[in-house]
Amino acid sequence: FHLFNTYVNRGVIWGGSWGQDTYILIQIRLPRGSDLEFTDALARSFEERLAQLPEVERFESNVYGPAAMIRVTFPDSLEYSAIPPAIKEQMVAYSLQFSGAEVRVYGFGPSFYGGGGSPPNYSITVLGYNYQQVRGIAEDMGRRLERLSRIRDVDTNASGSWYDRDRSTEFVLGVDREVLAQYGMTVQELVWRLGSAVQGEVRRDLLKVGGEEIRFDVKLSGYRDMDIQALQNLILPGPSGTGIRVGDVVQVESREVLARIRRENQQYERLVAYEFRGPRKLGDLVQKAVIDATDVPPGYTVETADRWRWSEEERSQILLVLLVSIFLIYMVTSALFESVLQPLSVLLTVPMALVGVFLMFFYTGASFTREAYIGVIMMGGIVVNNAILLVDHVNGIRAEGKLPLERAVLLGTLERVRPILMTTATTVLGLLPLVMFSETADANIWNALGYALIGGLLSSTFFVLTVTPAVYLLFERLGGRLRNMRRDLVFLTRHLRPGDSASAESG
C-alpha cells in the first residue's frame, strides 16, 4: 500500500491515452467578434510553415469563430527524439510575430516529458463575497506560483480550466499631455478627432429615399477593424493645420479585463489555472503546499478545482459500495457454512487480493481510475470463490469424521490446488487481451479494470492456497475453545448446587 499510495496516480476519472503520443497543439484565440475568415487566414499561415517541415507527419486544423486549433503529429521513429521539442520552439518563435492574437503552443507525449504523458494541469478555486478581495487572493497566489520553476502559463482569471481559458483584452490609450500641449491640442479635441478617424464621421443629416427620410453616416471602409500599428501611425489634423501622429502623443497598452463573472452560492469564484512540468504526484504536493500557504480572511476559501478527479463525496460512495458488497458476501457465506468465524477466513482473501492490485498498478504505471474502483468491487466477488471452494471442501472432509483437523485442512487444500489454479488461469487468460495489445498502461478505459482483476486474482490465488488454510485452522481452534468453554459453562450451570457457590467462585 505504501508503494501504491506514494507512486500510483489515483482518483482520476480516466487516465486516458490523451497525451501519451508525441504531438504539438497550437491554439489560436482572437478577440471576440473576429471574422472567421481572418482566423482561418492566421491558421493557414501556421499550416504553410508546418508544410515546409519534412519531419511533420500530419497536421489537422479546426477553425471555429475567433479561435483555431492545430494538432501536429510525428512518425513513430521520432516519438522519443529531440525533433518535436525543436519544432515546438520554432512555432513559439513564429507565434510572436502576430499582435492582437493569443497563440499558445503545447507539447505532449514522451518526447517532451520523458514518457510521462501530457503535463499535469491544475486549477485552484478562490471563493468569497467581495470580488476585489477574491481577485487579490488569486493574483497573490499567481505571483507565488510564477516563482516556481516547474510551473508555466499561470492564469489568475481562468474561466474553466487549463484547456478552456476565456481571456478578454482591452487597449488603453495613455495621453502624454505635455507633448499634446506642444501641438496646441486638448485631450478633448484629441478624443473627438481620434473617434472620428476610427469610428467615422457621425452626422445627423437626412437623406430622402423613395419619399422617406433616412439619417445617414459617412464612415471609411474597414473602420470595424483597426490594427494597433495602424492606429499609432494614424495622422490627425492639428489646430494649426499640421498633421499629428497618434503614436507621438499617446501610448497604447493592453490589459486583461474580466472575461466573465462566476458565482457559487452567491460567492464570487475566481480560478487560478497553471501547467505543472513534472509528475502528477509532485504536482499534487506542490498544489497542496500552495493552498496551505495561502492566508485567507474568514469567509473566504481556497480549494482545488480539478474537474478530472473524483471528489471526496464520490470516493466515499465507492467505499460504501465496497463495504456493502463485503457485508453481503459475509451474510451469504455465513448461511452456507452455518458459522460466524469461517466466513472471516473467506473475506480475508479480499485484502490479500489488494496486495496484487497495488503491485500491479505500481509496476505497470497505470492510473487508478474509476474503472479500477469498479474492478476492485468485481474482484471482491470473484476472489472469494476459490476460498469458498476450499473451505467447503475441508468442511466436507471433516464431516466424514475420519481425519483430525490438521490432516483434514492439509488434504482439503491439496485436493483443491488443481481446480483453483485452473479457475484462475482461465479467468486471467480471458482478461489478458484487454491489456496485452495496448501501447501504454492508460491507453484504454478498460485497462484499469483488467489490471485490477488480474492483479487481484493472481495475488488471491497464491494466498488462498497458503494463508487461507492457516487462518481456517486458527479460527477452528478458536471456535473449538469457545465451544468447550460454553459446554463447561452449561455443565456448571446445570449441576452446581447453591451451597457450592463459594467454591465455584474460588475455582
Coordinates of C-alpha atoms in Angstrom, one line a residue:
F1 CA 0.0 0.0 0.0
H2 CA 2.9 2.4 0.6
L3 CA 4.1 1.9 -2.9
F4 CA 0.6 2.3 -4.2
N5 CA -0.1 5.4 -2.1
T6 CA 3.2 7.1 -3.0
Y7 CA 3.7 6.4 -6.7
V8 CA 0.3 5.5 -8.3
N9 CA -1.8 8.3 -9.8
R10 CA -5.3 7.6 -8.4
G11 CA -8.6 9.4 -8.1
V12 CA -8.8 10.4 -11.8
I13 CA -11.9 9.7 -13.7
W14 CA -9.9 8.2 -16.6
G15 CA -6.2 8.0 -17.2
G16 CA -6.8 8.1 -21.0
S17 CA -4.4 7.9 -23.9
W18 CA -4.7 11.6 -24.5
G19 CA -1.2 13.0 -24.4
Q20 CA 0.6 9.6 -24.5
D21 CA 1.6 10.1 -28.2
T22 CA 4.0 12.8 -29.0
Y23 CA 2.3 15.8 -30.7
I24 CA 2.1 19.5 -30.7
L25 CA -1.1 21.5 -30.1
I26 CA -1.3 25.1 -31.4
Q27 CA -4.1 27.1 -30.0
I28 CA -5.1 30.5 -31.6
R29 CA -7.5 32.8 -30.0
L30 CA -8.6 36.2 -31.3
P31 CA -10.7 38.9 -29.7
R32 CA -14.4 38.5 -29.6
G33 CA -16.1 39.5 -32.8
S34 CA -13.2 38.5 -35.1
D35 CA -14.2 37.2 -38.5
L36 CA -13.9 33.5 -39.3
E37 CA -12.0 34.3 -42.5
F38 CA -9.4 36.2 -40.6
T39 CA -9.0 33.4 -38.1
D40 CA -8.7 30.9 -40.9
A41 CA -6.0 33.0 -42.6
L42 CA -4.0 33.1 -39.4
A43 CA -4.3 29.3 -39.1
R44 CA -3.2 28.9 -42.7
S45 CA -0.1 30.8 -42.1
F46 CA 0.9 28.2 -39.5
E47 CA 0.0 25.4 -41.9
E48 CA 2.2 26.8 -44.5
R49 CA 5.1 26.9 -42.0
L50 CA 4.4 23.3 -41.0
A51 CA 4.2 22.1 -44.6
Q52 CA 7.8 23.1 -45.0
L53 CA 9.0 20.7 -42.3
P54 CA 9.6 17.2 -43.6
E55 CA 9.7 15.8 -40.0
V56 CA 6.0 16.5 -39.5
E57 CA 3.8 13.5 -40.4
R58 CA 0.4 15.2 -40.3
F59 CA -1.4 18.3 -39.1
E60 CA -5.1 18.8 -38.6
S61 CA -6.8 22.2 -38.2
N62 CA -10.1 23.1 -36.6
V63 CA -11.2 26.7 -37.1
Y64 CA -14.3 28.0 -35.3
G65 CA -15.2 31.6 -34.8
P66 CA -12.5 33.6 -33.2
A67 CA -10.4 30.5 -32.3
A68 CA -8.5 27.8 -34.1
M69 CA -6.6 24.6 -33.0
I70 CA -3.9 22.8 -35.0
R71 CA -2.7 19.3 -33.9
V72 CA 0.7 18.3 -35.3
T73 CA 1.8 14.6 -35.1
F74 CA 5.1 12.9 -35.9
P75 CA 6.2 9.5 -37.2
D76 CA 6.8 6.7 -34.6
S77 CA 10.5 6.9 -35.2
L78 CA 10.5 10.5 -33.8
E79 CA 8.4 9.8 -30.7
Y80 CA 11.3 9.9 -28.3
S81 CA 13.6 12.2 -30.2
A82 CA 14.5 15.9 -29.7
I83 CA 12.9 16.9 -33.0
P84 CA 9.4 17.6 -31.7
P85 CA 10.6 20.0 -29.0
A86 CA 12.7 21.8 -31.6
I87 CA 9.7 22.2 -33.9
K88 CA 7.6 23.4 -30.9
E89 CA 10.2 26.1 -30.2
Q90 CA 10.0 27.2 -33.9
M91 CA 6.3 27.5 -33.6
V92 CA 6.6 29.5 -30.4
A93 CA 9.0 31.9 -32.1
Y94 CA 6.8 32.2 -35.1
S95 CA 3.7 33.0 -33.0
L96 CA 5.5 36.0 -31.5
Q97 CA 5.2 37.8 -34.9
F98 CA 1.5 38.2 -34.5
S99 CA -0.1 41.0 -32.5
G100 CA -3.7 41.1 -31.3
A101 CA -3.9 37.3 -31.2
E102 CA -3.2 34.9 -28.3
V103 CA -1.2 31.9 -29.6
R104 CA -0.3 29.1 -27.3
V105 CA 1.9 26.1 -28.3
Y106 CA 1.8 23.0 -26.2
G107 CA 3.9 19.9 -26.4
F108 CA 2.6 16.5 -25.3
G109 CA 3.9 13.0 -25.0
P110 CA 7.1 11.1 -24.2
S111 CA 9.3 13.3 -26.4
F112 CA 8.5 16.3 -24.1
Y113 CA 8.2 14.8 -20.7
G114 CA 10.2 11.6 -20.7
G115 CA 7.4 9.2 -21.3
G116 CA 5.1 10.6 -18.6
G117 CA 2.4 11.7 -20.9
S118 CA 0.9 15.1 -21.1
P119 CA 1.9 17.6 -18.4
P120 CA -0.5 17.8 -15.4
N121 CA -2.6 20.9 -15.3
Y122 CA -4.3 22.3 -12.2
S123 CA -6.9 24.8 -11.2
I124 CA -7.4 26.3 -7.8
T125 CA -10.7 28.0 -6.8
V126 CA -10.9 31.1 -4.7
L127 CA -14.4 31.8 -3.2
G128 CA -15.6 34.9 -1.3
Y129 CA -18.3 37.5 -1.1
N130 CA -16.1 40.5 -2.1
Y131 CA -14.8 40.3 -5.6
Q132 CA -11.9 42.7 -5.1
Q133 CA -10.7 40.6 -2.2
V134 CA -11.1 37.4 -4.2
R135 CA -9.1 38.9 -7.1
G136 CA -6.4 40.0 -4.7
I137 CA -6.1 36.5 -3.3
A138 CA -5.9 35.0 -6.8
E139 CA -3.3 37.4 -8.1
D140 CA -1.1 36.9 -5.0
M141 CA -1.3 33.2 -5.5
G142 CA -0.4 33.6 -9.1
R143 CA 2.7 35.6 -8.3
R144 CA 3.8 32.9 -5.9
L145 CA 3.2 30.2 -8.5
E146 CA 5.2 32.0 -11.2
R147 CA 8.3 31.9 -8.9
L148 CA 8.3 28.1 -9.1
S149 CA 10.5 26.8 -11.9
R150 CA 8.2 23.9 -12.8
I151 CA 5.1 26.0 -13.2
R152 CA 4.2 27.6 -16.6
D153 CA 1.3 29.5 -18.1
V154 CA -0.2 30.9 -14.8
D155 CA -3.7 32.4 -15.5
T156 CA -5.3 34.1 -12.5
N157 CA -8.5 34.8 -14.4
A158 CA -9.2 31.4 -16.0
S159 CA -12.9 30.8 -16.9
G160 CA -13.0 27.0 -16.5
S161 CA -9.8 25.0 -16.7
W162 CA -6.4 25.0 -18.4
Y163 CA -7.8 23.9 -21.8
D164 CA -10.7 26.4 -21.8
R165 CA -9.4 29.8 -20.9
D166 CA -11.5 32.8 -21.9
R167 CA -9.4 35.9 -21.7
S168 CA -10.6 39.4 -22.6
T169 CA -8.2 42.2 -23.5
E170 CA -8.8 45.9 -23.9
F171 CA -6.4 48.5 -25.3
V172 CA -5.9 51.7 -23.3
L173 CA -4.6 54.9 -24.7
G174 CA -2.4 56.9 -22.3
V175 CA -2.2 60.5 -23.4
D176 CA 1.0 62.4 -23.0
R177 CA -0.5 65.8 -22.0
E178 CA 2.8 67.7 -22.2
V179 CA 3.6 66.6 -25.8
L180 CA 0.0 67.1 -26.8
A181 CA 0.1 70.7 -25.5
Q182 CA 3.0 71.5 -27.7
Y183 CA 0.8 70.8 -30.7
G184 CA -1.9 73.2 -29.3
M185 CA -4.5 70.5 -28.8
T186 CA -6.5 69.5 -25.8
V187 CA -7.3 66.0 -24.7
Q188 CA -11.0 66.5 -25.5
E189 CA -10.1 67.5 -29.1
L190 CA -7.8 64.5 -29.4
V191 CA -10.5 62.1 -28.3
W192 CA -13.0 63.7 -30.7
R193 CA -10.7 63.6 -33.7
L194 CA -9.5 60.1 -32.9
G195 CA -13.1 58.9 -32.6
S196 CA -13.9 60.4 -35.9
A197 CA -10.9 58.8 -37.6
V198 CA -11.6 55.3 -36.1
Q199 CA -15.4 55.2 -36.0
G200 CA -16.1 57.5 -38.9
E201 CA -17.9 60.8 -39.1
V202 CA -21.3 60.7 -37.4
R203 CA -23.7 63.2 -38.8
R204 CA -27.4 64.0 -38.3
D205 CA -28.1 64.7 -41.9
L206 CA -31.1 63.2 -43.5
L207 CA -31.4 61.7 -47.0
K208 CA -34.7 61.3 -48.8
V209 CA -35.0 57.9 -50.4
G210 CA -38.3 56.9 -52.0
G211 CA -40.2 59.6 -50.2
E212 CA -38.8 58.5 -46.8
E213 CA -36.1 60.5 -44.9
I214 CA -33.2 58.3 -43.6
R215 CA -30.4 59.5 -41.4
F216 CA -27.0 58.5 -42.8
D217 CA -23.4 58.4 -41.6
V218 CA -20.2 58.5 -43.6
K219 CA -17.6 56.1 -42.5
L220 CA -14.4 54.8 -44.0
S221 CA -14.1 51.3 -45.3
G222 CA -12.7 48.8 -42.8
Y223 CA -13.5 51.0 -39.8
R224 CA -14.5 48.0 -37.7
D225 CA -11.0 46.5 -37.7
M226 CA -8.2 48.8 -36.6
D227 CA -4.7 47.4 -36.2
I228 CA -2.7 48.8 -33.3
Q229 CA 0.2 49.7 -35.5
A230 CA -2.0 51.4 -38.0
L231 CA -3.6 53.4 -35.1
Q232 CA -0.2 54.5 -33.9
N233 CA 0.7 55.7 -37.4
L234 CA -2.6 57.5 -37.9
I235 CA -2.2 61.2 -38.8
L236 CA -4.7 63.6 -37.2
P237 CA -5.2 67.2 -38.3
G238 CA -3.9 69.6 -35.8
P239 CA -5.3 73.1 -34.9
S240 CA -2.6 74.8 -37.0
G241 CA -3.2 72.5 -40.0
T242 CA -0.1 70.3 -39.3
G243 CA -0.6 66.6 -39.0
I244 CA -0.1 64.9 -35.6
R245 CA 0.9 61.3 -35.5
V246 CA -1.1 59.4 -32.8
G247 CA 1.9 57.4 -31.7
D248 CA 3.7 60.6 -30.8
V249 CA 1.1 61.8 -28.3
V250 CA -0.4 58.6 -26.9
Q251 CA 0.9 55.2 -25.6
V252 CA -1.1 52.1 -26.4
E253 CA -1.2 49.4 -23.7
S254 CA -3.1 46.2 -23.5
R255 CA -4.5 44.8 -20.2
E256 CA -6.7 41.9 -19.3
V257 CA -10.2 42.5 -18.1
L258 CA -12.8 40.3 -16.5
A259 CA -14.0 37.7 -19.1
R260 CA -17.0 36.6 -17.1
I261 CA -18.5 36.6 -13.6
R262 CA -18.8 33.3 -11.8
R263 CA -20.6 32.8 -8.5
E264 CA -21.2 29.7 -6.4
N265 CA -23.8 30.0 -3.6
Q266 CA -23.7 33.8 -4.1
Q267 CA -19.9 33.8 -3.6
Y268 CA -17.6 35.1 -6.3
E269 CA -15.4 32.5 -7.8
R270 CA -12.0 33.0 -9.3
L271 CA -10.0 30.2 -10.9
V272 CA -6.2 30.1 -10.9
A273 CA -5.0 27.7 -13.7
Y274 CA -1.5 26.7 -14.4
E275 CA 0.6 23.9 -16.0
F276 CA 3.0 21.9 -14.0
R277 CA 6.1 20.5 -15.6
G278 CA 6.7 17.2 -13.8
P279 CA 5.0 14.1 -12.5
R280 CA 1.4 14.2 -11.2
K281 CA 2.4 13.1 -7.7
L282 CA 4.9 16.0 -7.3
G283 CA 2.3 18.4 -8.8
D284 CA -0.3 17.3 -6.2
L285 CA 2.2 18.0 -3.4
V286 CA 3.1 21.5 -4.8
Q287 CA -0.6 22.3 -5.2
K288 CA -1.3 21.3 -1.6
A289 CA 1.6 23.3 -0.4
V290 CA 0.5 26.4 -2.3
I291 CA -3.0 26.2 -0.9
D292 CA -1.8 25.6 2.7
A293 CA 0.5 28.6 2.4
T294 CA -2.4 30.9 1.2
D295 CA -3.7 33.1 4.1
V296 CA -7.3 34.0 3.5
P297 CA -9.6 36.0 5.8
P298 CA -12.7 34.5 7.4
G299 CA -15.5 33.8 5.0
Y300 CA -13.1 33.1 2.0
T301 CA -12.0 29.6 0.9
V302 CA -9.3 28.3 -1.4
E303 CA -9.7 24.8 -2.7
T304 CA -8.7 22.5 -5.6
A305 CA -10.8 22.6 -8.7
D306 CA -9.7 19.6 -10.7
R307 CA -12.6 18.5 -12.9
W308 CA -10.8 15.4 -13.9
R309 CA -10.5 13.8 -10.5
W310 CA -13.1 12.3 -8.1
S311 CA -14.5 14.4 -5.3
E312 CA -14.4 13.2 -1.7
E313 CA -18.1 12.5 -1.9
E314 CA -17.7 10.2 -4.9
R315 CA -14.8 8.4 -3.1
S316 CA -17.0 7.9 0.0
Q317 CA -19.8 6.5 -2.2
I318 CA -17.5 4.0 -3.9
L319 CA -16.0 2.9 -0.5
L320 CA -19.6 2.5 0.9
V321 CA -20.4 0.3 -2.1
L322 CA -17.3 -1.9 -1.5
L323 CA -18.3 -2.3 2.2
V324 CA -21.8 -3.3 1.3
S325 CA -20.6 -5.9 -1.1
I326 CA -18.3 -7.4 1.5
F327 CA -21.1 -7.4 4.0
L328 CA -23.4 -9.3 1.5
I329 CA -20.6 -11.8 0.9
Y330 CA -20.3 -12.4 4.6
M331 CA -24.0 -12.9 5.0
V332 CA -24.2 -15.5 2.2
T333 CA -21.1 -17.4 3.4
S334 CA -22.4 -17.4 7.0
A335 CA -25.6 -19.1 5.8
L336 CA -23.6 -21.5 3.7
F337 CA -21.2 -22.6 6.4
E338 CA -23.6 -22.1 9.3
S339 CA -20.7 -20.4 11.1
V340 CA -19.6 -17.0 12.3
L341 CA -15.8 -17.4 12.1
Q342 CA -15.4 -19.5 8.9
P343 CA -16.7 -16.6 6.6
L344 CA -14.0 -14.4 8.1
S345 CA -11.4 -16.7 6.6
V346 CA -13.1 -16.3 3.2
L347 CA -13.4 -12.5 3.5
L348 CA -9.7 -12.1 4.3
T349 CA -9.0 -13.0 0.7
V350 CA -10.2 -9.6 -0.3
P351 CA -7.4 -7.6 1.5
M352 CA -4.9 -10.3 0.3
A353 CA -6.1 -9.7 -3.2
L354 CA -5.5 -6.0 -2.8
V355 CA -1.8 -6.8 -2.5
G356 CA -1.8 -7.9 -6.1
V357 CA -3.8 -4.9 -7.2
F358 CA -1.4 -2.4 -5.5
L359 CA 1.6 -4.1 -7.0
M360 CA 0.1 -4.4 -10.5
F361 CA -0.6 -0.7 -10.7
F362 CA 2.7 0.2 -9.2
Y363 CA 4.8 -1.9 -11.7
T364 CA 2.6 -1.0 -14.8
G365 CA 2.5 2.7 -14.0
A366 CA -1.3 2.8 -14.8
S367 CA -3.7 5.3 -13.3
F368 CA -6.1 4.0 -10.7
T369 CA -9.2 5.4 -12.4
R370 CA -12.9 5.0 -11.9
E371 CA -12.8 1.7 -13.8
A372 CA -10.2 0.4 -11.4
Y373 CA -12.6 1.0 -8.5
I374 CA -15.3 -0.9 -10.3
G375 CA -12.7 -3.7 -10.9
V376 CA -11.9 -3.9 -7.2
I377 CA -15.6 -4.3 -6.4
M378 CA -15.9 -7.1 -9.1
M379 CA -12.7 -8.6 -7.8
G380 CA -14.2 -8.8 -4.3
G381 CA -17.0 -11.0 -5.6
I382 CA -14.7 -13.2 -7.7
V383 CA -11.7 -13.9 -5.5
V384 CA -13.8 -15.3 -2.7
N385 CA -15.0 -18.1 -4.9
N386 CA -11.7 -20.0 -4.6
A387 CA -11.8 -19.6 -0.8
I388 CA -15.4 -20.8 -0.7
L389 CA -14.4 -23.9 -2.7
L390 CA -11.5 -24.6 -0.3
V391 CA -13.4 -24.1 2.9
D392 CA -16.4 -26.0 1.8
H393 CA -14.3 -29.0 0.7
V394 CA -12.4 -29.0 4.0
N395 CA -15.8 -29.0 5.9
G396 CA -16.9 -31.9 3.8
I397 CA -13.8 -33.9 4.7
R398 CA -14.2 -33.1 8.4
A399 CA -17.9 -34.1 8.3
E400 CA -16.8 -37.7 7.4
G401 CA -15.1 -37.8 10.8
K402 CA -12.1 -39.9 9.7
L403 CA -9.3 -37.3 10.0
P404 CA -8.3 -34.8 12.6
L405 CA -8.5 -31.1 12.0
E406 CA -4.9 -30.5 10.8
R407 CA -4.9 -33.5 8.4
A408 CA -8.4 -32.5 7.0
V409 CA -7.2 -29.0 6.3
L410 CA -4.0 -30.2 4.6
L411 CA -5.8 -32.8 2.5
G412 CA -8.6 -30.5 1.5
T413 CA -6.1 -27.8 0.4
L414 CA -4.1 -30.3 -1.7
E415 CA -7.2 -31.6 -3.4
R416 CA -8.3 -28.1 -4.4
V417 CA -5.0 -26.8 -5.7
R418 CA -5.7 -28.0 -9.3
P419 CA -9.3 -26.7 -9.6
I420 CA -8.3 -23.3 -8.1
L421 CA -5.3 -22.9 -10.4
M422 CA -7.4 -23.9 -13.4
T423 CA -10.2 -21.4 -12.5
T424 CA -7.7 -18.6 -12.0
A425 CA -5.8 -19.4 -15.2
T426 CA -8.9 -19.4 -17.4
T427 CA -10.1 -16.1 -15.9
V428 CA -6.7 -14.4 -16.2
L429 CA -6.1 -15.6 -19.8
G430 CA -9.6 -14.4 -20.7
L431 CA -8.7 -10.9 -19.3
L432 CA -5.2 -10.7 -20.8
P433 CA -6.4 -9.5 -24.3
L434 CA -7.8 -6.4 -22.6
V435 CA -4.3 -5.2 -21.7
M436 CA -1.9 -7.0 -23.9
F437 CA -2.3 -5.0 -27.1
S438 CA -2.3 -1.5 -25.6
E439 CA 0.6 0.8 -26.3
T440 CA 0.5 2.3 -22.9
A441 CA -0.9 1.4 -19.5
D442 CA -3.6 4.1 -19.8
A443 CA -4.3 3.6 -23.5
N444 CA -8.0 2.4 -23.0
I445 CA -10.6 2.8 -20.4
W446 CA -10.8 -0.9 -19.7
N447 CA -7.1 -1.3 -18.9
A448 CA -7.6 -0.3 -15.3
L449 CA -10.4 -2.7 -15.0
G450 CA -8.3 -5.5 -16.4
Y451 CA -5.3 -4.7 -14.2
A452 CA -7.4 -4.7 -11.0
L453 CA -9.0 -8.1 -11.8
I454 CA -5.7 -9.7 -13.0
G455 CA -3.7 -8.5 -10.1
G456 CA -6.3 -9.4 -7.5
L457 CA -6.8 -12.9 -9.0
L458 CA -3.1 -13.7 -9.1
S459 CA -2.5 -12.5 -5.6
S460 CA -5.6 -14.1 -4.1
T461 CA -4.8 -17.5 -5.7
F462 CA -1.4 -17.6 -4.0
F463 CA -2.7 -16.5 -0.6
V464 CA -5.8 -18.8 -0.8
L465 CA -3.5 -21.8 -1.1
T466 CA -1.1 -20.7 1.6
V467 CA -2.7 -18.3 4.1
T468 CA -6.4 -19.3 4.0
P469 CA -5.8 -22.8 5.3
A470 CA -3.7 -21.4 8.2
V471 CA -6.4 -18.9 9.0
Y472 CA -9.1 -21.6 8.8
L473 CA -7.1 -23.7 11.2
L474 CA -6.7 -20.9 13.7
F475 CA -10.4 -19.9 13.6
E476 CA -11.5 -23.5 14.0
R477 CA -9.2 -23.9 17.1
L478 CA -10.6 -20.7 18.5
G479 CA -14.1 -21.9 17.8
G480 CA -13.3 -25.2 19.5
R481 CA -12.1 -23.4 22.6
L482 CA -15.2 -21.2 22.6
R483 CA -17.5 -24.3 22.2
N484 CA -15.6 -26.1 25.1
M485 CA -16.0 -23.0 27.3
R486 CA -19.7 -22.8 26.5
R487 CA -20.2 -26.5 27.2
D488 CA -18.4 -26.2 30.5
L489 CA -20.4 -23.2 31.5
V490 CA -23.7 -25.0 30.7
F491 CA -22.5 -28.0 32.7
L492 CA -21.7 -25.9 35.7
T493 CA -24.9 -24.0 35.4
R494 CA -26.9 -27.3 35.4
H495 CA -25.0 -29.2 38.1
L496 CA -23.8 -26.5 40.5
R497 CA -25.7 -26.6 43.9
P498 CA -26.5 -23.3 45.8
G499 CA -24.1 -24.3 48.6
D500 CA -21.2 -24.7 46.2
S501 CA -21.2 -21.1 45.0
A502 CA -18.3 -20.1 47.2
S503 CA -16.1 -23.0 46.0
A504 CA -17.2 -22.2 42.4
E505 CA -16.1 -18.6 42.7
S506 CA -12.7 -19.6 44.1
G507 CA -12.3 -22.1 41.3

